[in-house]
PDB file of C-alpha atoms in Angstrom:
ATOM      1  CA  MET A1116     110.924 129.082  81.103  1.00  0.00           C
ATOM      2  CA  THR A1117     108.910 130.695  84.196  1.00  0.00           C
ATOM      3  CA  LEU A1118     110.259 129.307  87.696  1.00  0.00           C
ATOM      4  CA  THR A1119     109.998 130.795  91.223  1.00  0.00           C
ATOM      5  CA  GLN A1120     112.838 132.421  92.971  1.00  0.00           C
ATOM      6  CA  ASP A1121     112.750 129.823  95.441  1.00  0.00           C
ATOM      7  CA  ARG A1122     112.790 126.855  92.594  1.00  0.00           C
ATOM      8  CA  LYS A1123     115.822 128.758  90.909  1.00  0.00           C
ATOM      9  CA  THR A1124     117.478 129.079  94.045  1.00  0.00           C
ATOM     10  CA  ASP A1125     117.261 125.562  94.768  1.00  0.00           C
ATOM     11  CA  ILE A1126     118.588 124.705  91.195  1.00  0.00           C
ATOM     12  CA  GLN A1127     121.600 126.904  91.724  1.00  0.00           C
ATOM     13  CA  GLN A1128     122.476 125.608  94.918  1.00  0.00           C
ATOM     14  CA  ARG A1129     122.289 121.870  93.859  1.00  0.00           C
ATOM     15  CA  PHE A1130     124.322 122.916  90.427  1.00  0.00           C
ATOM     16  CA  LEU A1131     127.203 123.731  93.125  1.00  0.00           C
ATOM     17  CA  ARG A1132     127.484 120.248  94.363  1.00  0.00           C
ATOM     18  CA  VAL A1133     128.081 118.539  90.740  1.00  0.00           C
ATOM     19  CA  ASP A1134     131.246 118.896  88.773  1.00  0.00           C
ATOM     20  CA  THR A1135     131.075 120.442  85.100  1.00  0.00           C
ATOM     21  CA  ALA A1136     132.817 117.066  83.947  1.00  0.00           C
ATOM     22  CA  ASN A1137     129.724 115.357  84.742  1.00  0.00           C
ATOM     23  CA  VAL A1138     127.411 117.839  83.370  1.00  0.00           C
ATOM     24  CA  ALA A1139     129.198 118.066  80.352  1.00  0.00           C
ATOM     25  CA  ASP A1140     129.061 114.258  79.746  1.00  0.00           C
ATOM     26  CA  ILE A1141     125.470 114.539  80.182  1.00  0.00           C
ATOM     27  CA  LEU A1142     125.124 117.532  77.616  1.00  0.00           C
ATOM     28  CA  ASP A1143     127.022 115.337  74.973  1.00  0.00           C
ATOM     29  CA  GLU A1144     124.407 112.461  75.832  1.00  0.00           C
ATOM     30  CA  MET A1145     121.659 114.684  75.234  1.00  0.00           C
ATOM     31  CA  GLY A1146     123.072 115.783  71.716  1.00  0.00           C
ATOM     32  CA  HIS A1147     124.094 119.385  72.915  1.00  0.00           C
ATOM     33  CA  LEU A1148     127.820 119.218  71.645  1.00  0.00           C
ATOM     34  CA  ASP A1149     129.020 122.706  71.670  1.00  0.00           C
ATOM     35  CA  CYS A1150     128.224 123.982  75.347  1.00  0.00           C
ATOM     36  CA  GLY A1151     131.815 124.445  76.631  1.00  0.00           C
ATOM     37  CA  LEU A1152     133.447 127.507  76.815  1.00  0.00           C
ATOM     38  CA  ALA A1153     136.983 128.233  75.834  1.00  0.00           C
ATOM     39  CA  SER A1154     140.026 127.522  78.091  1.00  0.00           C
ATOM     40  CA  ASP A1155     141.130 130.811  78.513  1.00  0.00           C
ATOM     41  CA  LEU A1156     138.084 131.828  80.623  1.00  0.00           C
ATOM     42  CA  TRP A1157     140.033 131.203  83.884  1.00  0.00           C
ATOM     43  CA  PRO A1158     139.009 131.648  87.361  1.00  0.00           C
ATOM     44  CA  ILE A1159     141.229 134.115  89.419  1.00  0.00           C
ATOM     45  CA  ARG A1160     141.802 131.520  92.321  1.00  0.00           C
ATOM     46  CA  GLU A1161     141.610 128.148  90.237  1.00  0.00           C
ATOM     47  CA  ARG A1162     141.293 126.004  93.197  1.00  0.00           C
ATOM     48  CA  LEU A1163     138.474 127.847  94.974  1.00  0.00           C
ATOM     49  CA  GLU A1164     136.320 128.833  92.264  1.00  0.00           C
ATOM     50  CA  ARG A1165     133.040 127.236  91.701  1.00  0.00           C
ATOM     51  CA  MET A1166     130.082 129.286  90.383  1.00  0.00           C
ATOM     52  CA  ALA A1167     126.448 128.712  88.980  1.00  0.00           C
ATOM     53  CA  GLY A1168     123.808 131.222  88.345  1.00  0.00           C
ATOM     54  CA  TRP A1169     121.184 132.378  85.595  1.00  0.00           C
ATOM     55  CA  ALA A1170     123.029 134.597  82.808  1.00  0.00           C
ATOM     56  CA  TYR A1171     122.676 137.847  82.668  1.00  0.00           C
ATOM     57  CA  THR A1172     124.299 139.251  79.853  1.00  0.00           C
ATOM     58  CA  ILE A1173     126.001 142.355  79.205  1.00  0.00           C
ATOM     59  CA  ARG A1174     127.568 143.305  75.941  1.00  0.00           C
ATOM     60  CA  GLY A1175     130.251 146.194  75.058  1.00  0.00           C
ATOM     61  CA  GLN A1176     132.430 147.150  72.432  1.00  0.00           C
ATOM     62  CA  MET A1177     135.853 149.246  71.993  1.00  0.00           C
ATOM     63  CA  THR A1178     134.809 152.614  71.065  1.00  0.00           C
ATOM     64  CA  PRO A1179     136.481 156.045  71.857  1.00  0.00           C
ATOM     65  CA  TYR A1180     134.042 158.417  73.833  1.00  0.00           C
ATOM     66  CA  PRO A1181     134.436 161.427  76.184  1.00  0.00           C
ATOM     67  CA  GLY A1182     133.432 161.837  79.725  1.00  0.00           C
ATOM     68  CA  THR A1183     134.433 160.126  82.914  1.00  0.00           C
ATOM     69  CA  GLY A1184     132.450 156.950  83.400  1.00  0.00           C
ATOM     70  CA  ASP A1185     130.043 154.655  81.645  1.00  0.00           C
ATOM     71  CA  PRO A1186     126.270 155.389  82.394  1.00  0.00           C
ATOM     72  CA  LYS A1187     124.970 152.249  80.597  1.00  0.00           C
ATOM     73  CA  LYS A1188     127.289 149.785  82.496  1.00  0.00           C
ATOM     74  CA  MET A1189     125.926 151.223  85.598  1.00  0.00           C
ATOM     75  CA  GLU A1190     122.322 150.922  84.441  1.00  0.00           C
ATOM     76  CA  ALA A1191     122.892 147.263  83.194  1.00  0.00           C
ATOM     77  CA  VAL A1192     124.360 146.226  86.497  1.00  0.00           C
ATOM     78  CA  SER A1193     121.548 147.776  88.569  1.00  0.00           C
ATOM     79  CA  GLY A1194     119.258 145.387  86.699  1.00  0.00           C
ATOM     80  CA  LEU A1195     120.727 142.040  88.441  1.00  0.00           C
ATOM     81  CA  THR A1196     118.655 140.230  90.717  1.00  0.00           C
ATOM     82  CA  PRO A1197     119.494 137.298  93.015  1.00  0.00           C
ATOM     83  CA  GLY A1198     120.669 134.523  91.581  1.00  0.00           C
ATOM     84  CA  HIS A1199     121.844 135.894  88.340  1.00  0.00           C
ATOM     85  CA  LEU A1200     125.610 135.360  86.973  1.00  0.00           C
ATOM     86  CA  SER A1201     126.990 138.292  85.277  1.00  0.00           C
ATOM     87  CA  VAL A1202     128.060 136.971  81.600  1.00  0.00           C
ATOM     88  CA  TRP A1203     130.051 139.919  79.774  1.00  0.00           C
ATOM     89  CA  SER A1204     130.923 139.909  76.227  1.00  0.00           C
ATOM     90  CA  GLY A1205     133.677 141.966  75.051  1.00  0.00           C
ATOM     91  CA  GLY A1206     133.622 141.949  71.435  1.00  0.00           C
ATOM     92  CA  GLY A1207     136.951 140.335  71.698  1.00  0.00           C
ATOM     93  CA  ALA A1208     138.699 143.598  73.175  1.00  0.00           C
ATOM     94  CA  GLU A1209     142.432 143.017  74.362  1.00  0.00           C
ATOM     95  CA  GLY A1210     144.130 145.465  76.906  1.00  0.00           C
ATOM     96  CA  VAL A1211     141.331 146.910  78.715  1.00  0.00           C
ATOM     97  CA  CYS A1212     139.493 146.052  81.882  1.00  0.00           C
ATOM     98  CA  PHE A1213     135.820 145.802  82.019  1.00  0.00           C
ATOM     99  CA  PHE A1214     135.240 145.985  85.919  1.00  0.00           C
ATOM    100  CA  GLY A1215     137.419 145.685  88.899  1.00  0.00           C
ATOM    101  CA  GLU A1216     136.523 145.644  92.694  1.00  0.00           C
ATOM    102  CA  LEU A1217     134.043 148.205  93.403  1.00  0.00           C
ATOM    103  CA  ILE A1218     131.513 147.090  90.788  1.00  0.00           C
ATOM    104  CA  ALA A1219     131.782 143.373  91.868  1.00  0.00           C
ATOM    105  CA  ARG A1220     130.854 144.458  95.414  1.00  0.00           C
ATOM    106  CA  GLY A1221     128.185 146.163  94.010  1.00  0.00           C
ATOM    107  CA  MET A1222     127.118 143.119  92.017  1.00  0.00           C
ATOM    108  CA  GLN A1223     127.495 140.733  95.074  1.00  0.00           C
ATOM    109  CA  LEU A1224     125.296 143.171  97.147  1.00  0.00           C
ATOM    110  CA  ARG A1225     122.694 142.528  94.784  1.00  0.00           C
ATOM    111  CA  GLY A1226     122.580 138.783  94.925  1.00  0.00           C
ATOM    112  CA  CYS A1227     124.777 138.220  92.290  1.00  0.00           C
ATOM    113  CA  THR A1228     126.576 134.766  91.942  1.00  0.00           C
ATOM    114  CA  GLY A1229     129.622 135.325  90.286  1.00  0.00           C
ATOM    115  CA  ALA A1230     130.987 137.012  86.971  1.00  0.00           C
ATOM    116  CA  LEU A1231     132.143 135.298  83.446  1.00  0.00           C
ATOM    117  CA  VAL A1232     134.401 138.309  81.473  1.00  0.00           C
ATOM    118  CA  ASP A1233     134.840 137.483  77.971  1.00  0.00           C
ATOM    119  CA  GLY A1234     137.809 140.483  78.530  1.00  0.00           C
ATOM    120  CA  GLY A1235     139.830 141.906  81.437  1.00  0.00           C
ATOM    121  CA  ILE A1236     139.680 142.565  84.567  1.00  0.00           C
ATOM    122  CA  ARG A1237     141.756 144.570  87.381  1.00  0.00           C
ATOM    123  CA  ASP A1238     141.859 144.807  91.149  1.00  0.00           C
ATOM    124  CA  ILE A1239     142.822 141.199  91.624  1.00  0.00           C
ATOM    125  CA  GLU A1240     143.816 140.809  95.061  1.00  0.00           C
ATOM    126  CA  TRP A1241     140.646 142.721  96.366  1.00  0.00           C
ATOM    127  CA  LEU A1242     138.651 140.540  94.251  1.00  0.00           C
ATOM    128  CA  ALA A1243     140.436 137.309  95.902  1.00  0.00           C
ATOM    129  CA  ARG A1244     140.137 138.723  99.262  1.00  0.00           C
ATOM    130  CA  MET A1245     136.182 138.894  98.329  1.00  0.00           C
ATOM    131  CA  ASP A1246     133.812 135.488  98.336  1.00  0.00           C
ATOM    132  CA  PHE A1247     132.698 136.469  94.673  1.00  0.00           C
ATOM    133  CA  PRO A1248     133.673 134.080  91.832  1.00  0.00           C
ATOM    134  CA  VAL A1249     135.036 135.567  88.869  1.00  0.00           C
ATOM    135  CA  TYR A1250     136.616 134.075  85.589  1.00  0.00           C
ATOM    136  CA  ALA A1251     137.905 135.936  82.862  1.00  0.00           C
ATOM    137  CA  ARG A1252     140.353 135.820  79.809  1.00  0.00           C
ATOM    138  CA  TYR A1253     142.910 138.420  80.842  1.00  0.00           C
ATOM    139  CA  ARG A1254     143.905 140.612  83.542  1.00  0.00           C
ATOM    140  CA  THR A1255     145.130 144.310  83.371  1.00  0.00           C
ATOM    141  CA  PRO A1256     145.323 147.629  85.130  1.00  0.00           C
ATOM    142  CA  VAL A1257     143.933 149.622  82.155  1.00  0.00           C
ATOM    143  CA  GLN A1258     140.635 150.810  82.986  1.00  0.00           C
ATOM    144  CA  SER A1259     137.713 150.906  80.233  1.00  0.00           C
ATOM    145  CA  ILE A1260     136.304 154.191  80.604  1.00  0.00           C
ATOM    146  CA  GLY A1261     136.973 156.569  77.112  1.00  0.00           C
ATOM    147  CA  ARG A1262     138.158 153.058  75.754  1.00  0.00           C
ATOM    148  CA  TRP A1263     135.401 150.382  75.923  1.00  0.00           C
ATOM    149  CA  ALA A1264     131.273 150.890  76.778  1.00  0.00           C
ATOM    150  CA  VAL A1265     128.827 148.719  77.477  1.00  0.00           C
ATOM    151  CA  ASN A1266     125.884 148.860  74.470  1.00  0.00           C
ATOM    152  CA  ALA A1267     123.089 146.549  75.611  1.00  0.00           C
ATOM    153  CA  TRP A1268     122.211 143.980  78.188  1.00  0.00           C
ATOM    154  CA  GLN A1269     119.986 141.285  78.844  1.00  0.00           C
ATOM    155  CA  VAL A1270     120.386 140.266  74.803  1.00  0.00           C
ATOM    156  CA  ASP A1271     121.699 137.206  73.318  1.00  0.00           C
ATOM    157  CA  ILE A1272     125.521 137.376  73.295  1.00  0.00           C
ATOM    158  CA  TYR A1273     128.304 134.995  72.103  1.00  0.00           C
ATOM    159  CA  LEU A1274     131.395 133.655  74.132  1.00  0.00           C
ATOM    160  CA  PRO A1275     134.203 132.129  72.496  1.00  0.00           C
ATOM    161  CA  GLY A1276     133.730 127.887  72.691  1.00  0.00           C
ATOM    162  CA  ALA A1277     135.532 124.711  73.310  1.00  0.00           C
ATOM    163  CA  THR A1278     134.759 122.885  70.413  1.00  0.00           C
ATOM    164  CA  SER A1279     133.007 125.689  68.707  1.00  0.00           C
ATOM    165  CA  ALA A1280     134.237 129.420  67.431  1.00  0.00           C
ATOM    166  CA  ARG A1281     131.190 130.714  69.746  1.00  0.00           C
ATOM    167  CA  VAL A1282     128.565 129.577  72.007  1.00  0.00           C
ATOM    168  CA  ARG A1283     125.399 131.552  72.117  1.00  0.00           C
ATOM    169  CA  VAL A1284     124.500 132.857  75.604  1.00  0.00           C
ATOM    170  CA  ARG A1285     120.713 133.773  76.115  1.00  0.00           C
ATOM    171  CA  PRO A1286     119.680 135.599  79.365  1.00  0.00           C
ATOM    172  CA  ASP A1287     118.489 132.754  81.649  1.00  0.00           C
ATOM    173  CA  ASP A1288     120.634 130.195  80.269  1.00  0.00           C
ATOM    174  CA  PHE A1289     122.561 128.784  82.968  1.00  0.00           C
ATOM    175  CA  ILE A1290     126.214 129.055  83.744  1.00  0.00           C
ATOM    176  CA  LEU A1291     128.435 126.446  85.678  1.00  0.00           C
ATOM    177  CA  ALA A1292     132.140 126.598  86.050  1.00  0.00           C
ATOM    178  CA  ASP A1293     134.812 125.111  88.238  1.00  0.00           C
ATOM    179  CA  ALA A1294     138.377 124.279  88.313  1.00  0.00           C
ATOM    180  CA  ASP A1295     137.872 122.444  84.811  1.00  0.00           C
ATOM    181  CA  GLY A1296     136.417 125.483  83.510  1.00  0.00           C
ATOM    182  CA  ALA A1297     133.047 126.957  82.262  1.00  0.00           C
ATOM    183  CA  LEU A1298     129.630 125.562  80.538  1.00  0.00           C
ATOM    184  CA  VAL A1299     126.513 127.119  79.378  1.00  0.00           C
ATOM    185  CA  ILE A1300     123.582 125.028  79.522  1.00  0.00           C
ATOM    186  CA  PRO A1301     120.377 125.989  77.512  1.00  0.00           C
ATOM    187  CA  GLN A1302     117.330 127.234  79.830  1.00  0.00           C
ATOM    188  CA  GLU A1303     114.889 124.618  78.296  1.00  0.00           C
ATOM    189  CA  ILE A1304     116.945 121.760  79.678  1.00  0.00           C
ATOM    190  CA  VAL A1305     118.300 122.967  82.713  1.00  0.00           C
ATOM    191  CA  GLU A1306     116.414 120.909  85.212  1.00  0.00           C
ATOM    192  CA  THR A1307     116.711 117.484  83.086  1.00  0.00           C
ATOM    193  CA  VAL A1308     120.533 118.083  82.826  1.00  0.00           C
ATOM    194  CA  LEU A1309     120.396 118.790  86.572  1.00  0.00           C
ATOM    195  CA  GLU A1310     118.882 115.689  87.629  1.00  0.00           C
ATOM    196  CA  ARG A1311     120.836 113.266  85.433  1.00  0.00           C
ATOM    197  CA  ALA A1312     123.859 115.039  86.774  1.00  0.00           C
ATOM    198  CA  GLU A1313     122.918 114.349  90.010  1.00  0.00           C
ATOM    199  CA  ALA A1314     122.366 110.606  89.302  1.00  0.00           C
ATOM    200  CA  LEU A1315     125.830 110.184  87.819  1.00  0.00           C
ATOM    201  CA  THR A1316     127.643 112.051  90.657  1.00  0.00           C
ATOM    202  CA  GLU A1317     125.934 109.283  93.015  1.00  0.00           C
ATOM    203  CA  LYS A1318     126.705 106.734  90.562  1.00  0.00           C
ATOM    204  CA  GLU A1319     130.703 107.794  90.624  1.00  0.00           C
ATOM    205  CA  ALA A1320     130.343 108.068  94.369  1.00  0.00           C
ATOM    206  CA  ARG A1321     129.456 104.415  94.668  1.00  0.00           C
ATOM    207  CA  ILE A1322     132.461 103.823  92.353  1.00  0.00           C
ATOM    208  CA  ARG A1323     135.018 105.363  94.506  1.00  0.00           C
ATOM    209  CA  GLU A1324     133.722 103.232  97.290  1.00  0.00           C
ATOM    210  CA  ASP A1325     134.048 100.102  95.412  1.00  0.00           C
ATOM    211  CA  LEU A1326     137.643 100.885  94.375  1.00  0.00           C
ATOM    212  CA  ASP A1327     138.759 101.951  97.716  1.00  0.00           C
ATOM    213  CA  ALA A1328     137.448  98.734  98.924  1.00  0.00           C
ATOM    214  CA  GLY A1329     139.598  96.993  96.601  1.00  0.00           C
ATOM    215  CA  MET A1330     137.352  96.173  93.546  1.00  0.00           C
ATOM    216  CA  SER A1331     139.569  96.053  90.244  1.00  0.00           C
ATOM    217  CA  LEU A1332     138.788  98.552  87.650  1.00  0.00           C
ATOM    218  CA  PRO A1333     137.597  96.068  85.142  1.00  0.00           C
ATOM    219  CA  ASP A1334     134.938  94.713  87.568  1.00  0.00           C
ATOM    220  CA  VAL A1335     134.027  98.189  88.389  1.00  0.00           C
ATOM    221  CA  LEU A1336     133.545  98.960  84.558  1.00  0.00           C
ATOM    222  CA  THR A1337     131.743  95.578  84.383  1.00  0.00           C
ATOM    223  CA  LYS A1338     129.381  96.538  87.087  1.00  0.00           C
ATOM    224  CA  TYR A1339     128.669  99.872  86.330  1.00  0.00           C
ATOM    225  CA  GLY A1340     129.445 100.551  82.731  1.00  0.00           C
ATOM    226  CA  HIS A1341     131.502 103.504  81.023  1.00  0.00           C
ATOM    227  CA  VAL A1342     131.453 106.696  83.327  1.00  0.00           C
TER     228      VAL A1342
END
């Protein structure tokens, strides 16, 4: 899929105005039944976090190594461009953080729209002060240096799923997340899903107006059908 940067920005901004619940329903209708991510990928600020962006994948694994840094992590992050959302695959690692405040600030300066981390994060208080949404599996003060290292980026990865053990995420698939959870939208159908989700959002707004005006729920369902 080849889209201009302006078009990508427009799509990203429009997705921020629809709910994951509506998008999940559209994906089901289109036959994409396993796009939801596991519920333990949770935002650091539950009621404030909403994020959308084009997946920039980063993969790593637990592995002991000498030295005082992870050069590949720095190289991977340097490839982020505006509209990307960093997606970190940790291979099920437990107990160490993949990034904290400083690397998040670097990503934000590059135009990254958020982070989805199948692993740990730290510096929670500082991250919470930034206008930078983060979803992660767990929190820990223990750094990754010497313990966990990036081994690839912008490759296909797996994340734990809601209705399947794994969900495949490819570079430039689309990530949408809000207080209900996170979804992966295959890049080939992003625009179709968005248009249908916007139509469903408008339909639900009319339903709320009718309910507020006194219409009964059975009458609403007769008028609009299942939603």
